[in-house]
PDB file of C-alpha atoms in Angstrom:
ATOM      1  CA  UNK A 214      55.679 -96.044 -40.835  1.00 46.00           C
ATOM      2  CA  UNK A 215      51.924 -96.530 -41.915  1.00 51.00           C
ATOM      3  CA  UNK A 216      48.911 -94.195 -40.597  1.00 76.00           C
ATOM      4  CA  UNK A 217      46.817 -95.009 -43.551  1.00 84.00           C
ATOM      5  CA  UNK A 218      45.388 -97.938 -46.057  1.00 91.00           C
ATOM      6  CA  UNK A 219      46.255 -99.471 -49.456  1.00 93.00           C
ATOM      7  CA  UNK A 220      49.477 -99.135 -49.918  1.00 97.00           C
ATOM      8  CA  UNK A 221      51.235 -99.315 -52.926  1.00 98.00           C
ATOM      9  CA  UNK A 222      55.408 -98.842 -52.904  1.00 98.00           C
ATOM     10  CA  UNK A 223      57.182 -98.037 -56.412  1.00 98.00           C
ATOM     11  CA  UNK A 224      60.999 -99.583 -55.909  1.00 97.00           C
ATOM     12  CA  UNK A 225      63.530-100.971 -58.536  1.00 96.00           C
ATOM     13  CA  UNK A 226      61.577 -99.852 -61.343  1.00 96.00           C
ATOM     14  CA  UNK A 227      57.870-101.079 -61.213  1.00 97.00           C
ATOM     15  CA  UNK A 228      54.766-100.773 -58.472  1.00 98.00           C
ATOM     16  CA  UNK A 229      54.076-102.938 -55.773  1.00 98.00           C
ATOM     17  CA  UNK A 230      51.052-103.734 -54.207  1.00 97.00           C
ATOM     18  CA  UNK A 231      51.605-103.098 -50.146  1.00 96.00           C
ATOM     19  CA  UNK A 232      54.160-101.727 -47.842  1.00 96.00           C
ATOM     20  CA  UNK A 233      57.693-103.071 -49.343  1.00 96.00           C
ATOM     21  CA  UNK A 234      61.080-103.393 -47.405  1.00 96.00           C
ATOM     22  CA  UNK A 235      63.338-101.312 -49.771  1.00 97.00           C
ATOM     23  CA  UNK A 236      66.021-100.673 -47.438  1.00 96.00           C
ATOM     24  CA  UNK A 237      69.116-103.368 -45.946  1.00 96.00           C
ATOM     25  CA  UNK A 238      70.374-102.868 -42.551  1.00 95.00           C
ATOM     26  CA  UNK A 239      74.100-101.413 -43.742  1.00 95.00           C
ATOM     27  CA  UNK A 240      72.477 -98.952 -46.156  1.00 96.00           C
ATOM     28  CA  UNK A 241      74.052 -95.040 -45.171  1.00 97.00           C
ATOM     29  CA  UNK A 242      70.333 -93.981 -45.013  1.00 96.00           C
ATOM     30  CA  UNK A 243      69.247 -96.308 -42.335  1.00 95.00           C
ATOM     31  CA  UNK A 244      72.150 -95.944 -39.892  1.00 93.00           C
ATOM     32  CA  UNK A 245      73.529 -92.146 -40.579  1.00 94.00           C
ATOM     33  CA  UNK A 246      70.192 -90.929 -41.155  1.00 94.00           C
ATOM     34  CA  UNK A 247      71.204 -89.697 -45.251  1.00 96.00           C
ATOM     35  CA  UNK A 248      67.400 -89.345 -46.374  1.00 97.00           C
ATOM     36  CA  UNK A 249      65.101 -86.914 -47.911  1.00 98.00           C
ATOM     37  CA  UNK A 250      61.580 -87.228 -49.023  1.00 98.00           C
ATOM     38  CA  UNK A 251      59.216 -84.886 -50.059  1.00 98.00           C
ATOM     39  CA  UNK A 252      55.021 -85.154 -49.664  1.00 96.00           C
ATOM     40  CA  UNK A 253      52.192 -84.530 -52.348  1.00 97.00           C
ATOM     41  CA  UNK A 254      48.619 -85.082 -51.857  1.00 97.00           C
ATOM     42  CA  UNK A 255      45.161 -86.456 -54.330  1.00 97.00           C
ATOM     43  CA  UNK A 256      42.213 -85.712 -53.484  1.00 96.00           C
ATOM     44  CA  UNK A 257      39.026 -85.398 -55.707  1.00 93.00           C
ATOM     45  CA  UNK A 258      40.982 -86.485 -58.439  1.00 93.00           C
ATOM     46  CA  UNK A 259      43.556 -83.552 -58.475  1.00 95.00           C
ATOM     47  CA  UNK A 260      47.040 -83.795 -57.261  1.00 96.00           C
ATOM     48  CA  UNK A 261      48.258 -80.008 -57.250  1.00 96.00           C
ATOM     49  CA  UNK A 262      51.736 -79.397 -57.306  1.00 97.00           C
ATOM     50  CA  UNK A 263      52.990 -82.525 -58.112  1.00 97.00           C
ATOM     51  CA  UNK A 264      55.828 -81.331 -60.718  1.00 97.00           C
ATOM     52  CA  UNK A 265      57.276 -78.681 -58.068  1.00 98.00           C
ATOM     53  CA  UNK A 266      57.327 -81.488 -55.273  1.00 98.00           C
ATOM     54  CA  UNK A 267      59.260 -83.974 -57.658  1.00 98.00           C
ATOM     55  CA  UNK A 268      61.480 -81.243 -58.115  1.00 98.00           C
ATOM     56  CA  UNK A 269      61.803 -80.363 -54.558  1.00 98.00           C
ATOM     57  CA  UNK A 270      62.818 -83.948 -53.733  1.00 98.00           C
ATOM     58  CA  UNK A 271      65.460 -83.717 -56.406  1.00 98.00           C
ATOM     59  CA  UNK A 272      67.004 -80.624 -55.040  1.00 98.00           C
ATOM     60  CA  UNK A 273      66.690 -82.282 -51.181  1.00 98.00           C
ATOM     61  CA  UNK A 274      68.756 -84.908 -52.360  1.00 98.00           C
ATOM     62  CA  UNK A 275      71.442 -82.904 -53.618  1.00 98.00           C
ATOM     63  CA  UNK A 276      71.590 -80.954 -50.540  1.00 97.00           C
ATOM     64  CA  UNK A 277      72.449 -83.883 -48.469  1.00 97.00           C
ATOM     65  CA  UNK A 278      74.816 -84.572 -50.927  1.00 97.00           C
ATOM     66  CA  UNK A 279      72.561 -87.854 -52.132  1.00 98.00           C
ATOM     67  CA  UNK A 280      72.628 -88.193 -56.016  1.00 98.00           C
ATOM     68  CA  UNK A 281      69.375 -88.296 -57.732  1.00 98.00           C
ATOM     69  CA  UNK A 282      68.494 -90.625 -60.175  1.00 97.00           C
ATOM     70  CA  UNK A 283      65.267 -90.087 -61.510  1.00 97.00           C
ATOM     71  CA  UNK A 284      64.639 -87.176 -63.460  1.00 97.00           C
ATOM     72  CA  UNK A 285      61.447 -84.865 -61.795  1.00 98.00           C
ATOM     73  CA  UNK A 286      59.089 -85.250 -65.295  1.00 98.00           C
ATOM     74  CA  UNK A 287      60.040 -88.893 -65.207  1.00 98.00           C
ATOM     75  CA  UNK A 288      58.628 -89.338 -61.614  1.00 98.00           C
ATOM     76  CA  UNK A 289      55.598 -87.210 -61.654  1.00 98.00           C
ATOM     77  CA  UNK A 290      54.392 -89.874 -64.687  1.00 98.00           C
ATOM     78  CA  UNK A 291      55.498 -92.893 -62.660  1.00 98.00           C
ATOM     79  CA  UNK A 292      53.137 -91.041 -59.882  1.00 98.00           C
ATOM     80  CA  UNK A 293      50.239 -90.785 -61.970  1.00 97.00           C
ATOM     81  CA  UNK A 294      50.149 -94.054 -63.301  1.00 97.00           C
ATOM     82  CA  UNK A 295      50.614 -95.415 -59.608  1.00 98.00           C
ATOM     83  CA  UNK A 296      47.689 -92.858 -58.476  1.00 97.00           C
ATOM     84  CA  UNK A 297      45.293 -94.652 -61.174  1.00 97.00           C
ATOM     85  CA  UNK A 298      45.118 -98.074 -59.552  1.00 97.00           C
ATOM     86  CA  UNK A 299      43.062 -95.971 -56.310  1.00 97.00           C
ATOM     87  CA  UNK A 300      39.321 -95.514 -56.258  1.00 94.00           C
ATOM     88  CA  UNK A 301      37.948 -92.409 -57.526  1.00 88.00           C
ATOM     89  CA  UNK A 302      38.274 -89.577 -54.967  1.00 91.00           C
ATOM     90  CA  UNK A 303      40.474 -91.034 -53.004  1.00 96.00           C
ATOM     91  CA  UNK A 304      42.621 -89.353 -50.919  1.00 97.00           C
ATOM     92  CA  UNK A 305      46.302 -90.336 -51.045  1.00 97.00           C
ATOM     93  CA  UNK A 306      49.319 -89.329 -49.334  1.00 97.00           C
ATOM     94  CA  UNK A 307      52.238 -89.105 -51.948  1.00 98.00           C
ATOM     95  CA  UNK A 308      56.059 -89.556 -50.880  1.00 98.00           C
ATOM     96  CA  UNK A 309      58.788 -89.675 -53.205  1.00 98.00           C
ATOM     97  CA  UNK A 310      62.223 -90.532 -51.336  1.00 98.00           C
ATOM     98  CA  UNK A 311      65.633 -90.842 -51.672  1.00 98.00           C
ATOM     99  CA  UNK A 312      68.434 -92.671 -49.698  1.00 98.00           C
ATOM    100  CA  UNK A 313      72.056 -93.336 -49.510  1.00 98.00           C
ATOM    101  CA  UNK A 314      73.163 -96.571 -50.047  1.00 97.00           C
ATOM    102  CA  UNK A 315      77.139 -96.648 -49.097  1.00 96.00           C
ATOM    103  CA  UNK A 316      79.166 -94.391 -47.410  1.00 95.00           C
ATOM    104  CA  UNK A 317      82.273 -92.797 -48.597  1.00 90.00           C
ATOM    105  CA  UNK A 318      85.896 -93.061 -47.144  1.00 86.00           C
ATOM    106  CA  UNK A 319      84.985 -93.109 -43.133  1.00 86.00           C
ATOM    107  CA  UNK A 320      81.686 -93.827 -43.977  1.00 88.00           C
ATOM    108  CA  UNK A 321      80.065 -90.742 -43.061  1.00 93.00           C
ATOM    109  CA  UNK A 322      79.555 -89.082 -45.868  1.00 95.00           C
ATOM    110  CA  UNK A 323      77.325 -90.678 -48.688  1.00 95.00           C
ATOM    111  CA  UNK A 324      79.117 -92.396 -51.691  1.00 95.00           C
ATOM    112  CA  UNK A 325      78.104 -90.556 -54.684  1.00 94.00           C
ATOM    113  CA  UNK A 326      76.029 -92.366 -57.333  1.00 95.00           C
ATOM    114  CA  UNK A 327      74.979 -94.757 -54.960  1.00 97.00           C
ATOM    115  CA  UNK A 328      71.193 -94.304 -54.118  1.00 98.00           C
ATOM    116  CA  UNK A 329      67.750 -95.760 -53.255  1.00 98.00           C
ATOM    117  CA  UNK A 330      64.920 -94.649 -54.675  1.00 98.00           C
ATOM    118  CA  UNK A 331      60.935 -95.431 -53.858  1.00 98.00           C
ATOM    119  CA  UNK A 332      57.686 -93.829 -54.222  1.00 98.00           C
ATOM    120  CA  UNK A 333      55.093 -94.521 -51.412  1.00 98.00           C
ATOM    121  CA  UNK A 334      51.557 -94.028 -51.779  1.00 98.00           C
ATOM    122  CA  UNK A 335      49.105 -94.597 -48.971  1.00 97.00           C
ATOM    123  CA  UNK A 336      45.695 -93.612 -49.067  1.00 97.00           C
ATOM    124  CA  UNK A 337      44.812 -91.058 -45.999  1.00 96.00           C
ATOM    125  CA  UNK A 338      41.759 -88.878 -46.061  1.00 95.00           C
ATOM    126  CA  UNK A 339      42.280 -85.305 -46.159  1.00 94.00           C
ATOM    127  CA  UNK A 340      41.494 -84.140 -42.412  1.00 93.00           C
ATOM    128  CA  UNK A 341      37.590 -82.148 -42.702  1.00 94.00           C
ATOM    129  CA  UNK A 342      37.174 -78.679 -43.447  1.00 92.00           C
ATOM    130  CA  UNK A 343      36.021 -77.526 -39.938  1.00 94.00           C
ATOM    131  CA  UNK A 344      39.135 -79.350 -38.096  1.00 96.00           C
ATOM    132  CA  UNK A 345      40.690 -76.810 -36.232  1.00 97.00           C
ATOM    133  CA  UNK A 346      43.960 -77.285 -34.234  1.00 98.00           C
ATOM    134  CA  UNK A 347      45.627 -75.723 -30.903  1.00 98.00           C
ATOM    135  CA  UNK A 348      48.849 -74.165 -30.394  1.00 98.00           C
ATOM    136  CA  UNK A 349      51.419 -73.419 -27.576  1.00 98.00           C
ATOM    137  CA  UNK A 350      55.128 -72.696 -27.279  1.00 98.00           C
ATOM    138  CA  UNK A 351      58.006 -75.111 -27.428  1.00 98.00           C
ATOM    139  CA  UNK A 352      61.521 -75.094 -25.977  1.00 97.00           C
ATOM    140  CA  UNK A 353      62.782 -76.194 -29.066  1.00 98.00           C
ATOM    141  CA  UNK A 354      63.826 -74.272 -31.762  1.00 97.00           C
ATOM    142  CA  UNK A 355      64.708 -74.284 -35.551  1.00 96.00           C
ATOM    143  CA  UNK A 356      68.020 -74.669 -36.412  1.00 95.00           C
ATOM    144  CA  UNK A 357      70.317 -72.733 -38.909  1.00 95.00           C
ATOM    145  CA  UNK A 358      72.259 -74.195 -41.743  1.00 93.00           C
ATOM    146  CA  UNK A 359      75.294 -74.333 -40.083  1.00 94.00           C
ATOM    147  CA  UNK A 360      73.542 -76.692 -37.712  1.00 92.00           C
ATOM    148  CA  UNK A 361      71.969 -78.675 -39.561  1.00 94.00           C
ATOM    149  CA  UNK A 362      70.549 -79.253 -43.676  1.00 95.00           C
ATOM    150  CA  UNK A 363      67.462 -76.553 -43.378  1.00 94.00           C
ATOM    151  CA  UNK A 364      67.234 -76.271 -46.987  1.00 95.00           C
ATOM    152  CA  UNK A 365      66.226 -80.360 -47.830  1.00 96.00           C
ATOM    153  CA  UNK A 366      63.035 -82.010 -46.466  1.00 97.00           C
ATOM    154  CA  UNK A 367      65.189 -84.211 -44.686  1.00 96.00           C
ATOM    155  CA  UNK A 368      64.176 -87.267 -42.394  1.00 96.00           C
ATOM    156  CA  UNK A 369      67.183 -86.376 -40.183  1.00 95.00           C
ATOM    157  CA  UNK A 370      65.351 -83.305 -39.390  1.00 96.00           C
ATOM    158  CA  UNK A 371      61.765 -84.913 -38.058  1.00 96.00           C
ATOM    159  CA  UNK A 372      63.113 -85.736 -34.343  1.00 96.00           C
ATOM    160  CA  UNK A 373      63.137 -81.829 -33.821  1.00 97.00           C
ATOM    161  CA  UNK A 374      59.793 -81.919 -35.023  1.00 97.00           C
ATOM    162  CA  UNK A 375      58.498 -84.476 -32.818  1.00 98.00           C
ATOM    163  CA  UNK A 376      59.960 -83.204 -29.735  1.00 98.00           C
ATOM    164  CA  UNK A 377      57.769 -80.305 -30.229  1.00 98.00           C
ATOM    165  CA  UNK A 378      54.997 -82.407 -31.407  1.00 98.00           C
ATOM    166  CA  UNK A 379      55.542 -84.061 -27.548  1.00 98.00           C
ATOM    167  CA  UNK A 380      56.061 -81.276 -25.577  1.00 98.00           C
ATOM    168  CA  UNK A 381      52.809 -80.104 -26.579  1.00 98.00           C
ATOM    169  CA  UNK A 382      50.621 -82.491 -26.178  1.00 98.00           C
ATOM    170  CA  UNK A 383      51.529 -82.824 -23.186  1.00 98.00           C
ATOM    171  CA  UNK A 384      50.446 -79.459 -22.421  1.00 98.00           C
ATOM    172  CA  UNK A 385      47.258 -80.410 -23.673  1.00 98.00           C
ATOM    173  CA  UNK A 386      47.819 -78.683 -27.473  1.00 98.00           C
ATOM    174  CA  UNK A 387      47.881 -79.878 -31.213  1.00 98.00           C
ATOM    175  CA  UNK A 388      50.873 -78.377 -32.286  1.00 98.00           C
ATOM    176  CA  UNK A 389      53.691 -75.852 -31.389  1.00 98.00           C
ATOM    177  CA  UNK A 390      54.710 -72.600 -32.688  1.00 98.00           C
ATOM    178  CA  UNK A 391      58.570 -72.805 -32.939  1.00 98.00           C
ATOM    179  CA  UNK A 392      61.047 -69.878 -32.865  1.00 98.00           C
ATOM    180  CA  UNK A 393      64.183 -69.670 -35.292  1.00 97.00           C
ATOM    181  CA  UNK A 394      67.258 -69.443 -33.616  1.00 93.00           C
ATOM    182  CA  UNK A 395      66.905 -65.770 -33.184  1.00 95.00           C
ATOM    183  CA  UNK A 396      63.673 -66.295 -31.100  1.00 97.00           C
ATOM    184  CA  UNK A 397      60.974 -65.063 -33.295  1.00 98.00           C
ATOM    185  CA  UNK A 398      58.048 -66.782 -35.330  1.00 98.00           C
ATOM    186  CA  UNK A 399      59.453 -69.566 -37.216  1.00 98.00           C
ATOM    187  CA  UNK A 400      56.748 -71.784 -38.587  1.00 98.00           C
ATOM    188  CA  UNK A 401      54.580 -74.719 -36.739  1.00 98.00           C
ATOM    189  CA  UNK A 402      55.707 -78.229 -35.617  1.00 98.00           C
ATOM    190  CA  UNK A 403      54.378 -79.636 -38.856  1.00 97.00           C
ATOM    191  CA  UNK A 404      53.895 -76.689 -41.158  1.00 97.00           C
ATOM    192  CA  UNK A 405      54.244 -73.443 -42.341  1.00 98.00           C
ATOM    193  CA  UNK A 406      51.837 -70.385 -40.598  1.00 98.00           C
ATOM    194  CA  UNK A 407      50.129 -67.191 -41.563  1.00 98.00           C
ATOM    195  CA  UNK A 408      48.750 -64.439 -39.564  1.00 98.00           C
ATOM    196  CA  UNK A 409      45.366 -62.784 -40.196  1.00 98.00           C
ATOM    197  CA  UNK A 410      45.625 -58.634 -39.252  1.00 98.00           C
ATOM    198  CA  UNK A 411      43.251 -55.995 -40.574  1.00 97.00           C
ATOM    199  CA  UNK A 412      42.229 -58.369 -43.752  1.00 97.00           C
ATOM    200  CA  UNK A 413      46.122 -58.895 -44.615  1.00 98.00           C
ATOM    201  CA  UNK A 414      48.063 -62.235 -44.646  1.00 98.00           C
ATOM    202  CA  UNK A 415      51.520 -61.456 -42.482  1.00 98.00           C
ATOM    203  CA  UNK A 416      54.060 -64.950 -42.537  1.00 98.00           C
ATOM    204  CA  UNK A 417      57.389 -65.415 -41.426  1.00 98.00           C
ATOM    205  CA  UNK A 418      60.054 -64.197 -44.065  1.00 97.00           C
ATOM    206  CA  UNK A 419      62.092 -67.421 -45.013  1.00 96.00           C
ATOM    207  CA  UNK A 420      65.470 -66.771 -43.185  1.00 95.00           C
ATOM    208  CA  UNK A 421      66.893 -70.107 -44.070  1.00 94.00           C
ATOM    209  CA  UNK A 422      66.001 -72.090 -40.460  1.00 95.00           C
ATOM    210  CA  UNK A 423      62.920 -73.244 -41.806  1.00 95.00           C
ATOM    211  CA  UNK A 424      61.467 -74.822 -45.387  1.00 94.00           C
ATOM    212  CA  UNK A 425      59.349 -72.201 -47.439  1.00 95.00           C
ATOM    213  CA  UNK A 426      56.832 -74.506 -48.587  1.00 96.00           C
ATOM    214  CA  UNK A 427      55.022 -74.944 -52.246  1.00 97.00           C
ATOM    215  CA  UNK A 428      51.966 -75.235 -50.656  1.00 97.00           C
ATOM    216  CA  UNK A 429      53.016 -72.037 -48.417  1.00 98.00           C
ATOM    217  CA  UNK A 430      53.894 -70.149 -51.901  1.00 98.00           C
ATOM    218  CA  UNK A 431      50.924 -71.064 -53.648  1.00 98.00           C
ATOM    219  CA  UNK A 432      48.660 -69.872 -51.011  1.00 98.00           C
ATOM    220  CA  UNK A 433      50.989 -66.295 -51.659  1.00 98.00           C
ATOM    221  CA  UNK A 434      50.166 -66.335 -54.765  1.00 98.00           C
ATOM    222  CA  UNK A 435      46.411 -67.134 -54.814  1.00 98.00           C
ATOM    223  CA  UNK A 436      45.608 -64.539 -51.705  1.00 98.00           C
ATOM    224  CA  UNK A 437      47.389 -61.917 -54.236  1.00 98.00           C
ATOM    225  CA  UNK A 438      45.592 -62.490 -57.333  1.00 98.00           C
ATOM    226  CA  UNK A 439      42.762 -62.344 -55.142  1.00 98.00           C
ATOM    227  CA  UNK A 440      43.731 -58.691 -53.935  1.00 98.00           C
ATOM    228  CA  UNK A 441      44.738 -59.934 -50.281  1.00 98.00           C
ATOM    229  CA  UNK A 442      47.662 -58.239 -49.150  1.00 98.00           C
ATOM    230  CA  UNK A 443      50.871 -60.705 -48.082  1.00 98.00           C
ATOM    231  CA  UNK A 444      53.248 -59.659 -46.290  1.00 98.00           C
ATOM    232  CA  UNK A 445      56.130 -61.815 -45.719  1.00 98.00           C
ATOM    233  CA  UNK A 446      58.520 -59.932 -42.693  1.00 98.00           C
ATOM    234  CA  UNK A 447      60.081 -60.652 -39.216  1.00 98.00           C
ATOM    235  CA  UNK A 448      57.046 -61.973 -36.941  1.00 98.00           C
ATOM    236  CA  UNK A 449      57.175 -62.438 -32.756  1.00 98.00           C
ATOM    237  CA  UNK A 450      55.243 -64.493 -30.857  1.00 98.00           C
ATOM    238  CA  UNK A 451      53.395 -61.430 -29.765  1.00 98.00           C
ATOM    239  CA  UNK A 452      52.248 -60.906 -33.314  1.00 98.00           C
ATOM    240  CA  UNK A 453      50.917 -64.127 -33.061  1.00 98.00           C
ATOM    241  CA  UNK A 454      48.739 -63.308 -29.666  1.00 98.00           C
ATOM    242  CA  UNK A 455      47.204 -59.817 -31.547  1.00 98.00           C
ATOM    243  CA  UNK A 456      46.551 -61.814 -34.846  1.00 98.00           C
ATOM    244  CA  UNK A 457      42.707 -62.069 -35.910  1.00 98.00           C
ATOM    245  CA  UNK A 458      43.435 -65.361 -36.841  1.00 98.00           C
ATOM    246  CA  UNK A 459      45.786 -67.842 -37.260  1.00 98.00           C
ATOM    247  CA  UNK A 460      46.123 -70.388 -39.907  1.00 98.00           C
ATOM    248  CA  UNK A 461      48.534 -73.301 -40.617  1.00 98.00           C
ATOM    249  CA  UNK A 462      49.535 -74.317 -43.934  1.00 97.00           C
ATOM    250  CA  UNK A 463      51.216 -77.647 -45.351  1.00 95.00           C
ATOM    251  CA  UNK A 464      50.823 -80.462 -47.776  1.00 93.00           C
ATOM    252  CA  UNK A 465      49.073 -82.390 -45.718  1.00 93.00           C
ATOM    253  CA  UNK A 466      46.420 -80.686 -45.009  1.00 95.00           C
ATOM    254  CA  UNK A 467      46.549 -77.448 -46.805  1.00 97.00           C
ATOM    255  CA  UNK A 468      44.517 -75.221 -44.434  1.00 97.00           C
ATOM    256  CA  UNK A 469      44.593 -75.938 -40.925  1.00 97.00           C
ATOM    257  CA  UNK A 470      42.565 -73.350 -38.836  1.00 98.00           C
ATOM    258  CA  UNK A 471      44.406 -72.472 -35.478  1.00 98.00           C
ATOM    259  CA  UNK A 472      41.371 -72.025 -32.690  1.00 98.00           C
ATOM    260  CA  UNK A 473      43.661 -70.922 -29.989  1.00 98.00           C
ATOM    261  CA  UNK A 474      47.806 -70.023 -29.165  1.00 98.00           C
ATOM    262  CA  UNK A 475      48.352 -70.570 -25.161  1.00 97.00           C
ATOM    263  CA  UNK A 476      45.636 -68.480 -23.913  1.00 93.00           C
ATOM    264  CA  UNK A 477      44.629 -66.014 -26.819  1.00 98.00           C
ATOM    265  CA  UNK A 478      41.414 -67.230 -28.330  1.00 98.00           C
ATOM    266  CA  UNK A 479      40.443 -66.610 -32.235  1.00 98.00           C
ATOM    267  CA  UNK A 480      37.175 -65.349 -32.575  1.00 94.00           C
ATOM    268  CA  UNK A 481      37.060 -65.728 -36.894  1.00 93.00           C
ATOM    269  CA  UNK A 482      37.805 -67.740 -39.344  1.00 95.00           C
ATOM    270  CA  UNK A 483      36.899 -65.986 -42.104  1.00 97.00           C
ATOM    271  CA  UNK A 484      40.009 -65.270 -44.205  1.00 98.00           C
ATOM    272  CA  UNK A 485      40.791 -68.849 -43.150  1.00 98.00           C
ATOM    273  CA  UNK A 486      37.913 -70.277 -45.323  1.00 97.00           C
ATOM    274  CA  UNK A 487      38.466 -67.759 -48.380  1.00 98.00           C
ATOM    275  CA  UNK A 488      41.860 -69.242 -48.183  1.00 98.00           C
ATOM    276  CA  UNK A 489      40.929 -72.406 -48.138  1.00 97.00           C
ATOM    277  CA  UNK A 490      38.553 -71.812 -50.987  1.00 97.00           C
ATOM    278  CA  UNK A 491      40.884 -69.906 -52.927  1.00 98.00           C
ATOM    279  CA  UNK A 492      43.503 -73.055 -52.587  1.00 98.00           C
ATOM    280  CA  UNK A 493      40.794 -75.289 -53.924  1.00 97.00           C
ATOM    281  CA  UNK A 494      39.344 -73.302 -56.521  1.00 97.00           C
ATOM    282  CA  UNK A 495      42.762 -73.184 -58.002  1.00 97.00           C
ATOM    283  CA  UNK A 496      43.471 -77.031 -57.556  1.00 96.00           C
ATOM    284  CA  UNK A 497      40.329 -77.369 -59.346  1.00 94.00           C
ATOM    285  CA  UNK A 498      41.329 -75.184 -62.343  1.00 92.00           C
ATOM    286  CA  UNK A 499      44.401 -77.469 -62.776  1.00 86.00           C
ATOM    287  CA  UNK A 500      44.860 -79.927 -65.453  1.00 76.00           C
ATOM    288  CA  UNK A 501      44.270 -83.635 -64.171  1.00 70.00           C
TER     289      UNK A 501
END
């Protein structure tokens, strides 16, 4: 799948220039679904995060019981040195991935030690700072780990997503807020959320049906260095309606203001934008 430009695909040990076939037709991946990936972002020359999500992809893979073969330091450098062939301030979407190859005994399973492995960088600019998004509720829910592998960033688990992503656009919305399988306040069709109350942050306490995300934690961390109280507890969709505001938060596109959920409008956007600014002061502080 492309949605963006200049396209460069790192597979079987050097970079390619374009969109490269890097799977076979029999390979586990492509027919039981055994693939994880994980998603980092440039943008002004800064790519923030990028050791935690070549970790994360790592730890995906051994979750669907994929072996890794590239160590996380290893890959962040391969990244970088595929990141310098872009223009300067570029904005690239970053996607280390992982598949499995063979099958065990029955097939089902994935045969250990053998793996794909390719990095895909496509340059997609970073949606604008005033974008703001709408929300409504979906049938579909989050699963639990005994349903399904909650704790990878797994491709296997992106149909759920897009069903949501469906359902509400044909209502006429952006997105979806999804429940957990208890009913309350999961997380978003694409991304993790935060509440705005009284001038604190409130999120959903990671309960294992959906992935806590870096970006997610770093926004934690920067709101309480910053003296903003988090609080991370059980949320309801009626928490949601008597929020302030209501922000989104992912890779992608790191802050994603929420204008409206179903028929509760948000009148600020304040903590939104210190948020926002907070995230990017911090990126900026980074070493390149």
């Amino acid at each position: 799948m492309t949605f963006g430009t200049n396209i460069r695909t790192w597979w079987q040990g050097r970079w390619h220039e374009g969109d490269v076939a890097v799977m076979k037709a029999a390979d586990h991946g492509i027919w039981q679904g055994s693939s994880v990936f994980d998603g980092a972002r440039m943008f002004d020359g800064l790519v923030p995060d990028l050791a935690k999500h070549c970790a994360r992809v790592n730890e995906s893979a051994r979750a669907l019981m994929i072996t890794p073969t590239m160590d996380a330091g290893e890959m962040e450098a391969v990244i970088r040195e595929g990141l310098r062939a872009y223009p300067r301030g570029a904005a690239v979407y970053v996607r280390p991935m992982y598949w499995a190859i063979d099958g065990s005994d029955l097939g089902i399973a994935p045969k250990a030690d053998s793996t794909g492995f390719a990095i895909s960088l496509e340059q997609v600019a970073m949606p604008p700072a005033e974008f703001q998004t709408t929300v409504t509720r979906t049938r579909f829910r989050r699963p639990v780990l005994e349903d399904a592998v909650c704790n990878a960033k797994a491709g296997c688990l992106y149909p759920n997503n897009a069903r949501m992503l469906v359902e509400a656009k044909a209502k006429g919305f952006g997105n979806a807020l999804v429940a957990d399988a208890m009913g309350n306040l999961a997380e978003s069709a694409t991304a993790n959320v935060f509440l705005v109350k009284d001038g604190a942050l409130f999120t959903p306490i990671p309960n294992g049906t959906f992935l806590a995300g870096i970006t997610r934690a770093r926004h934690i961390v920067n709101a309480r260095a910053a003296g903003i109280e988090v609080v991370e507890t059980v949320l309801t969709f009626k928490d949601a309606h008597a929020a302030d505001e209501v922000f989104l938060s992912g890779n992608f596109a790191k802050v994603t203001s929420v204008r409206a959920f179903d028929g509760t409008e948000y009148r600020s956007r304040a903590m939104t934008e210190r948020m926002r600014g907070l995230y990017m002061d911090w990126a900026s502080s980074q070493p390149v």
